[in-house]
Short mmCIF file of C-alpha atoms in Angstrom, two decimals:
data_model
loop_
_atom_site.label_atom_id
_atom_site.label_comp_id
_atom_site.label_asym_id
_atom_site.label_seq_id
_atom_site.Cartn_x
_atom_site.Cartn_y
_atom_site.Cartn_z
CA MET A 16 0.00 0.00 0.00
CA THR A 17 1.41 3.39 -1.07
CA ASP A 18 1.49 6.59 0.94
CA THR A 19 -1.53 7.83 -0.90
CA ASP A 20 -3.52 4.79 0.20
CA ALA A 21 -2.55 4.98 3.88
CA PRO A 22 -5.40 5.67 6.32
CA ALA A 23 -5.73 9.27 7.36
CA GLY A 24 -7.31 10.90 10.41
CA GLY A 25 -9.89 12.62 8.22
CA ALA A 26 -10.24 15.25 5.58
CA GLY A 27 -8.39 18.45 6.39
CA GLN A 28 -6.08 16.75 8.97
CA ARG A 29 -2.35 16.43 8.56
CA PRO A 30 -1.28 12.81 7.81
CA ALA A 31 1.10 11.51 10.43
CA ASP A 32 4.77 11.62 9.39
CA THR A 33 4.10 11.43 5.63
CA GLY A 34 6.26 14.34 4.79
CA ARG A 35 3.54 15.70 2.48
CA PRO A 36 1.77 19.04 2.88
CA PRO A 37 -1.65 18.93 4.66
CA ASN A 38 -4.88 18.63 2.74
CA SER A 39 -6.13 22.06 1.67
CA ALA A 40 -7.62 23.93 -1.23
CA ASP A 41 -4.16 24.18 -2.70
CA ASN A 42 -3.41 20.53 -2.03
CA PRO A 43 -6.72 18.58 -2.50
CA TRP A 44 -7.07 14.82 -2.51
CA PRO A 45 -8.02 13.06 -5.69
CA VAL A 46 -11.34 11.24 -5.68
CA ARG A 47 -9.56 7.93 -5.85
CA SER A 48 -7.57 8.74 -2.70
CA LEU A 49 -10.67 9.73 -0.72
CA ALA A 50 -12.60 6.70 -1.97
CA ILE A 51 -9.79 4.37 -0.93
CA LYS A 52 -9.53 6.02 2.51
CA VAL A 53 -13.31 5.66 3.06
CA ALA A 54 -13.15 2.01 2.01
CA GLN A 55 -10.31 1.42 4.46
CA TRP A 56 -12.18 3.06 7.35
CA ILE A 57 -15.36 1.09 6.64
CA ASP A 58 -13.32 -2.08 6.42
CA ARG A 59 -12.08 -1.43 9.99
CA LEU A 60 -15.67 -1.78 11.28
CA GLY A 61 -15.43 -5.52 10.81
CA SER A 62 -18.34 -7.94 10.78
CA VAL A 63 -21.51 -6.99 12.70
CA TRP A 64 -24.89 -8.45 13.62
CA VAL A 65 -27.82 -6.29 12.46
CA GLU A 66 -31.57 -6.68 13.10
CA GLY A 67 -34.23 -5.29 10.83
CA GLN A 68 -37.22 -6.05 8.64
CA ILE A 69 -36.98 -7.07 5.02
CA THR A 70 -38.85 -4.59 2.85
CA GLN A 71 -37.59 -5.56 -0.58
CA ILE A 72 -36.07 -8.73 -2.11
CA SER A 73 -34.46 -8.76 -5.54
CA LEU A 74 -33.57 -12.30 -6.66
CA ARG A 75 -33.37 -12.94 -10.38
CA PRO A 76 -33.53 -16.49 -11.69
CA GLY A 77 -30.05 -17.87 -12.26
CA ALA A 78 -28.38 -14.93 -10.50
CA ARG A 79 -25.65 -15.72 -8.00
CA THR A 80 -26.23 -12.57 -5.87
CA ALA A 81 -29.45 -11.43 -4.21
CA PHE A 82 -30.16 -7.89 -3.07
CA LEU A 83 -32.34 -6.91 -0.13
CA VAL A 84 -33.39 -3.75 1.66
CA LEU A 85 -33.31 -4.01 5.45
CA ARG A 86 -35.40 -1.39 7.29
CA ASP A 87 -35.53 -0.34 10.92
CA PRO A 88 -39.12 -1.02 12.19
CA ALA A 89 -39.11 2.06 14.43
CA ALA A 90 -37.46 4.64 12.17
CA ASP A 91 -37.38 5.67 8.56
CA MET A 92 -33.90 4.21 7.96
CA SER A 93 -32.80 1.37 5.75
CA LEU A 94 -29.70 -0.43 4.50
CA SER A 95 -28.84 -2.11 1.24
CA VAL A 96 -27.91 -5.75 1.78
CA SER A 97 -26.40 -8.26 -0.63
CA CYS A 98 -25.82 -11.98 -0.20
CA GLU A 99 -25.44 -15.15 -2.14
CA ALA A 100 -28.68 -16.26 -3.77
CA ASP A 101 -28.31 -19.74 -2.30
CA LEU A 102 -28.43 -18.17 1.20
CA LEU A 103 -32.05 -17.19 0.53
CA ARG A 104 -32.96 -20.41 -1.22
CA ARG A 105 -31.54 -22.60 1.57
CA SER A 106 -33.28 -20.67 4.37
CA ALA A 107 -35.25 -22.99 6.68
CA VAL A 108 -37.99 -20.35 6.90
CA PRO A 109 -39.14 -18.76 3.65
CA LEU A 110 -37.95 -15.17 3.63
CA GLN A 111 -40.37 -12.59 2.30
CA GLU A 112 -41.07 -8.91 2.61
CA GLY A 113 -42.03 -8.03 6.20
CA THR A 114 -39.96 -10.81 7.81
CA ARG A 115 -37.92 -9.79 10.84
CA VAL A 116 -34.36 -11.08 10.54
CA VAL A 117 -30.97 -10.87 12.18
CA VAL A 118 -28.10 -10.86 9.67
CA TYR A 119 -24.34 -11.21 10.04
CA GLY A 120 -22.06 -9.53 7.56
CA LYS A 121 -19.50 -6.91 6.77
CA PHE A 122 -19.89 -3.48 5.22
CA GLY A 123 -18.24 -2.82 1.93
CA TYR A 124 -17.65 0.42 0.07
CA PHE A 125 -17.76 0.26 -3.71
CA THR A 126 -15.28 2.86 -4.82
CA GLY A 127 -16.47 2.78 -8.41
CA ARG A 128 -19.99 3.99 -7.54
CA GLY A 129 -19.37 5.47 -4.07
CA THR A 130 -22.02 3.25 -2.42
CA ILE A 131 -22.08 1.24 0.81
CA SER A 132 -23.62 -2.19 1.08
CA LEU A 133 -23.78 -4.81 3.79
CA ARG A 134 -22.51 -8.12 2.51
CA VAL A 135 -24.08 -10.81 4.71
CA THR A 136 -23.06 -14.39 5.15
CA GLU A 137 -25.76 -15.49 7.58
CA ILE A 138 -29.48 -14.71 7.88
CA ARG A 139 -31.56 -15.78 10.87
CA PRO A 140 -35.29 -15.19 10.85
CA VAL A 141 -36.53 -13.92 14.21
CA GLY A 142 -38.84 -16.62 15.54
CA ILE A 143 -42.10 -16.20 17.40
CA GLY A 144 -40.53 -17.22 20.69
CA GLU A 145 -37.79 -14.64 20.39
CA LEU A 146 -40.29 -11.95 19.41
CA LEU A 147 -42.44 -12.76 22.42
CA ALA A 148 -39.40 -12.72 24.68
CA ARG A 149 -38.41 -9.31 23.39
CA ILE A 150 -41.92 -8.01 23.91
CA GLU A 151 -41.86 -9.32 27.47
CA ARG A 152 -38.53 -7.63 28.15
CA LEU A 153 -39.85 -4.35 26.78
CA LYS A 154 -43.04 -4.79 28.80
CA ALA A 155 -41.02 -5.22 31.99
CA LEU A 156 -38.93 -2.15 31.14
CA LEU A 157 -41.99 0.06 30.50
CA ALA A 158 -43.68 -1.24 33.64
CA ALA A 159 -40.57 -0.45 35.70
CA GLU A 160 -40.66 3.11 34.36
CA GLY A 161 -44.27 3.45 35.54
CA LEU A 162 -45.83 3.82 32.10
CA PHE A 163 -48.56 1.31 33.00
CA ASP A 164 -49.54 3.22 36.16
CA PRO A 165 -53.35 3.68 36.28
CA ARG A 166 -52.81 7.19 37.66
CA LEU A 167 -51.44 8.21 34.26
CA LYS A 168 -54.63 7.19 32.49
CA ARG A 169 -56.61 10.12 31.11
CA PRO A 170 -60.42 9.97 31.40
CA ILE A 171 -62.38 9.29 28.23
CA PRO A 172 -64.98 12.03 27.55
CA PHE A 173 -68.60 10.93 27.89
CA LEU A 174 -69.59 12.30 24.48
CA PRO A 175 -66.57 13.23 22.34
CA GLY A 176 -67.21 15.90 19.75
CA THR A 177 -64.71 14.50 17.23
CA ILE A 178 -63.07 11.08 17.33
CA GLY A 179 -59.68 10.50 15.74
CA LEU A 180 -59.39 7.04 14.13
CA ILE A 181 -56.08 5.51 13.02
CA THR A 182 -56.61 2.29 11.10
CA GLY A 183 -55.92 0.52 7.83
CA ARG A 184 -57.49 1.76 4.63
CA ALA A 185 -60.87 0.12 3.83
CA SER A 186 -60.29 -2.34 6.68
CA ALA A 187 -62.91 -4.26 8.62
CA ALA A 188 -61.77 -2.46 11.76
CA GLU A 189 -62.53 0.94 10.19
CA ARG A 190 -65.94 -0.23 8.98
CA ASP A 191 -66.83 -1.70 12.38
CA VAL A 192 -65.87 1.42 14.32
CA LEU A 193 -67.66 3.84 11.99
CA THR A 194 -70.79 1.72 11.63
CA VAL A 195 -71.27 0.89 15.30
CA ALA A 196 -70.47 4.42 16.47
CA ARG A 197 -72.93 6.03 14.04
CA GLN A 198 -75.62 3.51 14.95
CA ARG A 199 -75.21 4.40 18.61
CA TRP A 200 -74.90 8.18 18.12
CA PRO A 201 -75.72 9.38 14.59
CA ALA A 202 -74.22 12.87 15.14
CA VAL A 203 -70.73 11.57 15.93
CA ARG A 204 -67.87 13.02 13.86
CA PHE A 205 -64.64 11.26 12.85
CA GLU A 206 -61.18 12.30 11.70
CA VAL A 207 -59.88 9.15 9.99
CA ARG A 208 -56.20 8.60 9.24
CA ASN A 209 -55.49 5.52 7.13
CA THR A 210 -52.03 4.06 7.70
CA ALA A 211 -50.23 0.79 7.30
CA VAL A 212 -51.01 -1.41 10.31
CA GLN A 213 -48.33 -4.02 9.67
CA GLY A 214 -45.02 -4.19 7.93
CA PRO A 215 -41.89 -2.06 8.12
CA THR A 216 -43.59 1.31 7.46
CA ALA A 217 -46.45 0.86 9.92
CA VAL A 218 -44.80 2.34 13.02
CA GLN A 219 -43.69 5.58 11.37
CA GLN A 220 -47.04 6.14 9.66
CA ILE A 221 -48.94 5.51 12.90
CA LEU A 222 -46.62 7.90 14.76
CA ASP A 223 -47.20 10.63 12.16
CA ALA A 224 -50.97 10.17 12.26
CA LEU A 225 -50.97 10.11 16.05
CA ALA A 226 -48.98 13.34 16.27
CA GLU A 227 -51.27 15.04 13.74
CA LEU A 228 -54.48 14.06 15.55
CA ASP A 229 -52.99 14.92 18.94
CA ARG A 230 -52.30 18.46 17.71
CA ASP A 231 -55.89 18.91 16.48
CA PRO A 232 -57.80 20.80 19.25
CA HIS A 233 -61.15 19.45 17.99
CA VAL A 234 -60.21 15.79 18.49
CA ASP A 235 -61.33 14.63 21.95
CA VAL A 236 -60.22 10.99 21.78
CA ILE A 237 -58.03 8.89 19.45
CA VAL A 238 -58.69 5.24 18.59
CA LEU A 239 -56.00 2.85 17.33
CA ALA A 240 -57.93 0.09 15.56
CA ARG A 241 -56.81 -3.06 13.81
CA GLY A 242 -58.27 -6.50 13.27
CA GLY A 243 -56.73 -9.73 14.46
CA GLY A 244 -53.51 -11.20 13.14
CA SER A 245 -50.35 -13.08 13.97
CA VAL A 246 -47.70 -11.90 16.39
CA GLU A 247 -45.66 -10.54 13.48
CA ASP A 248 -48.69 -8.67 12.12
CA LEU A 249 -49.38 -7.00 15.47
CA LEU A 250 -45.72 -6.30 16.17
CA PRO A 251 -45.89 -2.55 15.28
CA PHE A 252 -48.30 -1.98 18.19
CA SER A 253 -45.68 -3.34 20.61
CA ASP A 254 -43.01 -0.97 19.36
CA GLU A 255 -41.27 1.01 22.11
CA THR A 256 -41.37 4.30 20.22
CA LEU A 257 -45.13 4.01 19.65
CA CYS A 258 -45.74 3.10 23.29
CA ARG A 259 -43.85 6.14 24.51
CA ALA A 260 -45.67 8.37 22.02
CA ILE A 261 -49.01 7.11 23.36
CA VAL A 262 -47.98 7.99 26.91
CA SER A 263 -46.71 11.42 25.86
CA ALA A 264 -49.88 12.35 23.97
CA THR A 265 -52.24 14.89 25.55
CA THR A 266 -55.39 13.40 23.97
CA PRO A 267 -56.91 10.25 25.53
CA ILE A 268 -56.08 7.18 23.43
CA VAL A 269 -58.04 3.94 23.08
CA SER A 270 -56.23 0.80 21.95
CA ALA A 271 -58.45 -1.60 19.97
CA ILE A 272 -55.93 -4.00 18.45
CA GLY A 273 -56.82 -7.53 17.41
CA HIS A 274 -59.21 -9.70 19.36
CA GLU A 275 -59.70 -10.44 23.05
CA PRO A 276 -56.64 -12.76 23.45
CA ASP A 277 -54.31 -10.30 21.69
CA ASN A 278 -52.38 -8.06 24.08
CA PRO A 279 -49.91 -5.78 22.31
CA LEU A 280 -48.08 -3.32 24.53
CA SER A 281 -50.24 -0.46 23.26
CA ASP A 282 -53.08 -1.98 25.32
CA TYR A 283 -51.10 -1.40 28.52
CA VAL A 284 -50.01 2.18 27.88
CA ALA A 285 -53.26 3.41 26.33
CA ASP A 286 -55.82 5.19 28.47
CA LEU A 287 -58.46 2.56 27.62
CA ARG A 288 -58.11 -0.94 26.26
CA ALA A 289 -60.92 -2.28 24.06
CA ALA A 290 -61.20 -5.96 23.27
CA THR A 291 -62.09 -5.31 19.62
CA PRO A 292 -62.70 -2.29 17.35
CA THR A 293 -66.44 -2.84 17.82
CA ASP A 294 -65.98 -2.80 21.58
CA ALA A 295 -64.03 0.47 21.25
CA ALA A 296 -66.94 2.11 19.40
CA LYS A 297 -69.34 0.97 22.12
CA ARG A 298 -67.13 2.25 24.94
CA ILE A 299 -66.37 5.72 23.59
CA VAL A 300 -69.79 6.61 22.12
CA PRO A 301 -72.94 6.41 24.25
CA ASP A 302 -76.03 4.68 22.89
CA ALA A 303 -78.54 7.38 21.98
CA ALA A 304 -81.52 5.05 22.45
CA ALA A 305 -80.24 3.90 25.84
CA GLU A 306 -79.53 7.49 26.89
CA LEU A 307 -83.03 8.59 25.82
CA ALA A 308 -84.50 5.66 27.75
CA LEU A 309 -82.38 6.63 30.75
CA VAL A 310 -83.52 10.24 30.49
CA GLN A 311 -87.16 9.14 30.27
CA ASP A 312 -86.68 6.82 33.23
CA LEU A 313 -85.08 9.61 35.23
CA ARG A 314 -87.91 11.96 34.28
CA ASP A 315 -90.49 9.37 35.36
CA ARG A 316 -88.67 8.76 38.62
CA SER A 317 -88.32 12.49 39.22
CA ALA A 318 -92.03 13.03 38.54
CA ALA A 319 -92.94 10.13 40.85
CA ALA A 320 -90.65 11.47 43.53
CA LEU A 321 -92.16 14.95 43.15
CA ARG A 322 -95.70 13.58 43.33
CA GLY A 323 -94.79 11.56 46.41
CA TRP A 324 -93.25 14.63 48.02
CA VAL A 325 -96.33 16.74 47.25
CA SER A 326 -98.57 13.99 48.64
CA ARG A 327 -96.55 13.76 51.85
CA GLU A 328 -96.51 17.52 52.27
CA SER A 329 -100.28 17.66 51.62
CA ARG A 330 -100.93 15.06 54.31
CA ALA A 331 -98.66 16.90 56.71
CA LEU A 332 -100.46 20.17 55.95
CA GLN A 333 -103.84 18.49 56.44
CA GLN A 334 -102.70 17.15 59.80
CA LEU A 335 -101.57 20.61 60.82
CA ARG A 336 -104.85 22.15 59.72
CA SER A 337 -106.83 19.54 61.67
CA ARG A 338 -105.15 20.47 64.94
CA PRO A 339 -107.34 22.50 67.36
CA VAL A 340 -105.10 25.52 67.23
CA LEU A 341 -105.64 25.82 63.48
CA ALA A 342 -109.18 24.39 63.27
CA ASP A 343 -110.53 27.05 65.72
CA PRO A 344 -107.81 29.69 66.12
CA LEU A 345 -110.05 31.95 68.36
CA ARG A 346 -110.79 29.17 70.81
CA MET A 347 -107.55 29.56 72.68
CA LEU A 348 -107.94 33.35 72.59
CA ASP A 349 -111.38 33.00 74.18
CA GLN A 350 -109.97 30.68 76.81
CA ARG A 351 -107.15 33.09 77.52
CA TYR A 352 -109.61 36.02 77.59
CA ASP A 353 -111.78 34.32 80.23
CA GLU A 354 -108.72 33.43 82.22
CA ALA A 355 -107.47 37.02 81.94
CA GLU A 356 -110.86 38.31 83.16
CA ARG A 357 -110.77 35.95 86.14
CA LEU A 358 -107.26 37.04 86.97
CA ARG A 359 -108.19 40.70 86.60
CA ALA A 360 -111.24 40.31 88.93
CA ALA A 361 -109.10 38.46 91.46
CA THR A 362 -106.45 41.17 91.21
CA ARG A 363 -109.09 43.85 91.69
CA ARG A 364 -110.48 42.04 94.74
CA ALA A 365 -107.02 41.63 96.17
CA ILE A 366 -106.28 45.33 95.64
CA ASP A 367 -109.62 46.37 97.18
CA HIS A 368 -108.98 44.10 100.15
CA ALA A 369 -105.47 45.50 100.56
CA LEU A 370 -106.76 49.08 100.28
CA ALA A 371 -109.50 48.41 102.87
CA ALA A 372 -107.00 46.85 105.23
CA GLU A 373 -104.63 49.72 104.83
CA SER A 374 -107.47 52.25 105.26
CA THR A 375 -108.46 50.61 108.53
CA THR A 376 -104.88 50.64 109.70
CA THR A 377 -104.55 54.29 108.71
CA ARG A 378 -107.73 55.18 110.59
CA HIS A 379 -106.54 53.45 113.71
CA LEU A 380 -103.22 55.24 113.46
CA ARG A 381 -105.00 58.54 112.93
CA GLU A 382 -107.17 57.94 116.00
CA LYS A 383 -104.13 57.06 118.05
CA LEU A 384 -102.31 60.12 116.76
CA THR A 385 -105.31 62.30 117.48
CA ALA A 386 -105.61 60.91 120.95
CA VAL A 387 -102.05 61.83 121.79
CA GLY A 388 -101.92 65.03 119.73
CA PRO A 389 -101.98 68.64 121.12
CA ALA A 390 -105.57 69.29 120.07
CA ALA A 391 -106.92 66.41 122.12
CA THR A 392 -104.85 67.50 125.09
CA LEU A 393 -106.18 71.00 124.82
CA ALA A 394 -109.69 69.65 124.54
CA ARG A 395 -109.25 67.93 127.92
CA GLY A 396 -108.57 71.31 129.63
CA TYR A 397 -104.88 71.84 129.14
CA ALA A 398 -103.41 75.05 127.72
CA VAL A 399 -100.18 76.08 126.09
CA VAL A 400 -98.66 79.28 127.60
CA GLN A 401 -96.27 81.27 125.44
CA ARG A 402 -94.36 84.44 126.24
CA VAL A 403 -94.68 87.00 123.53
CA SER A 404 -91.57 89.01 122.79
CA GLY A 405 -92.16 91.05 119.66
CA GLN A 406 -92.77 88.75 116.86
CA GLU A 407 -91.26 85.78 118.72
CA ARG A 408 -93.15 83.35 120.92
CA HIS A 409 -91.53 81.07 123.48
CA VAL A 410 -93.30 78.27 125.31
CA ILE A 411 -93.02 78.71 129.09
CA HIS A 412 -91.69 75.66 130.77
CA VAL A 413 -90.78 77.06 134.23
CA VAL A 414 -91.76 80.11 136.33
CA ALA A 415 -88.55 81.82 135.45
CA ASP A 416 -89.51 81.88 131.79
CA ALA A 417 -92.35 84.44 132.64
CA PRO A 418 -91.08 87.22 134.89
CA PRO A 419 -93.69 89.67 136.12
CA GLY A 420 -94.98 91.94 133.43
CA SER A 421 -94.37 89.51 130.62
CA GLN A 422 -97.03 89.43 127.92
CA LEU A 423 -98.48 85.97 127.55
CA ARG A 424 -100.49 84.10 124.95
CA ILE A 425 -102.53 81.24 126.29
CA ARG A 426 -103.80 78.76 123.73
CA VAL A 427 -106.87 76.70 124.67
CA ALA A 428 -109.04 74.25 122.77
CA ASP A 429 -111.12 76.80 120.89
CA GLY A 430 -108.69 79.71 120.58
CA ALA A 431 -106.09 81.82 122.40
CA VAL A 432 -106.17 84.31 125.33
CA THR A 433 -103.79 87.24 125.81
CA ALA A 434 -102.62 87.94 129.40
CA ALA A 435 -99.84 89.49 131.41
CA THR A 436 -97.80 88.01 134.28
CA LEU A 437 -98.47 89.47 137.71
CA GLY A 438 -96.00 87.24 139.49
CA GLY A 439 -94.89 83.65 139.99
CA GLN A 440 -94.94 81.08 142.73
CA LEU A 441 -92.68 78.04 142.96
CA LEU A 442 -94.14 74.81 144.29
CA ALA A 443 -92.36 72.61 146.75
CA PRO A 444 -91.59 69.11 145.60
CA THR A 445 -94.12 67.73 148.04
CA ASP A 446 -96.74 70.13 146.76
CA ARG A 447 -96.03 69.04 143.17
CA SER A 448 -96.79 65.46 144.00
CA LYS A 449 -100.07 66.40 145.62
CA GLU A 450 -101.17 68.57 142.70
CA PRO A 451 -104.00 66.88 140.77
CA SER A 452 -103.23 65.92 137.17
CA ASP A 453 -106.16 67.86 135.78
CA ASP A 454 -105.33 71.28 137.42
CA ARG A 455 -105.36 74.11 134.92
CA GLN A 456 -102.97 77.08 134.87
#
């Protein structure tokens, strides 16, 4: 191998110890040099195992080389593959478009045309057991991440305005969903997206349709519908990318894939799992006849309940009206009036009795007061002697209070007498005791 053919670190980098000037606009590589370098770098990759799905087989009669296109089931990427024709003819399982395979080969770069191809020496069809094992491993992974958690499930609207439907074109699943839904609720609207539901292009088409319907603000629920099939046929609905897209969607999604025994992973991550497409139509669209019957039943029950309530209230009102207080409202007033009159008469009698008693007591007190008062004393012959000194009058208690010549006023029972003092005489103590009590001055 010459210096020109030696591997280089890449375009624009200085080759190690070649003694040549670096690659530049003034020192470009010839096409042959670059092609040889690319072929050498690809050759360093060595042999690899690759998994994919066969989407195209080109095998001409009598040809020694067969050409295939191997596609990634979850992405829009493919590889050109070549192999000996006998490798396809001797395969234990017939290889056809849509078959999942694992191939072993080495990449080659054809410098004449500038193309890359994978030259394989071994092709192994992926069996049902291995597919199921892979699905189980992915199921365990998604479950560990919590993507099956019921708390993540979005509620399905009772009556969706517009239903997004992703299904195969002119398929039985599409016909079943549309027919059953319109029979149950004739006004239902659909946004149908027809995609491949099996094969290498199914996943990408379903993802595109799902993203489009999820962005539509008028779509209230999305249905993934497909009829029954083999494990390989239903494999797109167990794809990891599709499962994560279902979880990430903002619109509720119903998975109606296959029949009752079929359980693709989309059933676990969807917000609602329907056994069949027909079951999906029944579960997302209410039955108009049943709803009308329910409304009529509720109206009848409401009317019966209202009539029962009115009847109970009428009986209660009748019982209240039949009570004495309402049957003869004035009766109790009359009874209270009579009782008030009796109480008033008794009160009057008590007051009269109290007044009479107090009048008698007052009279007795008056008589006692009169008996001991000055007027009664004067009436018995006593007199009150006062000494007059100008305008002042002083009651005389002793002889000294009336010296001779003093002007006196003597009050008796029927008036007063004016007199003057001629003199006074003191009585001895013995004479005072002999003096009768009724002597007058």
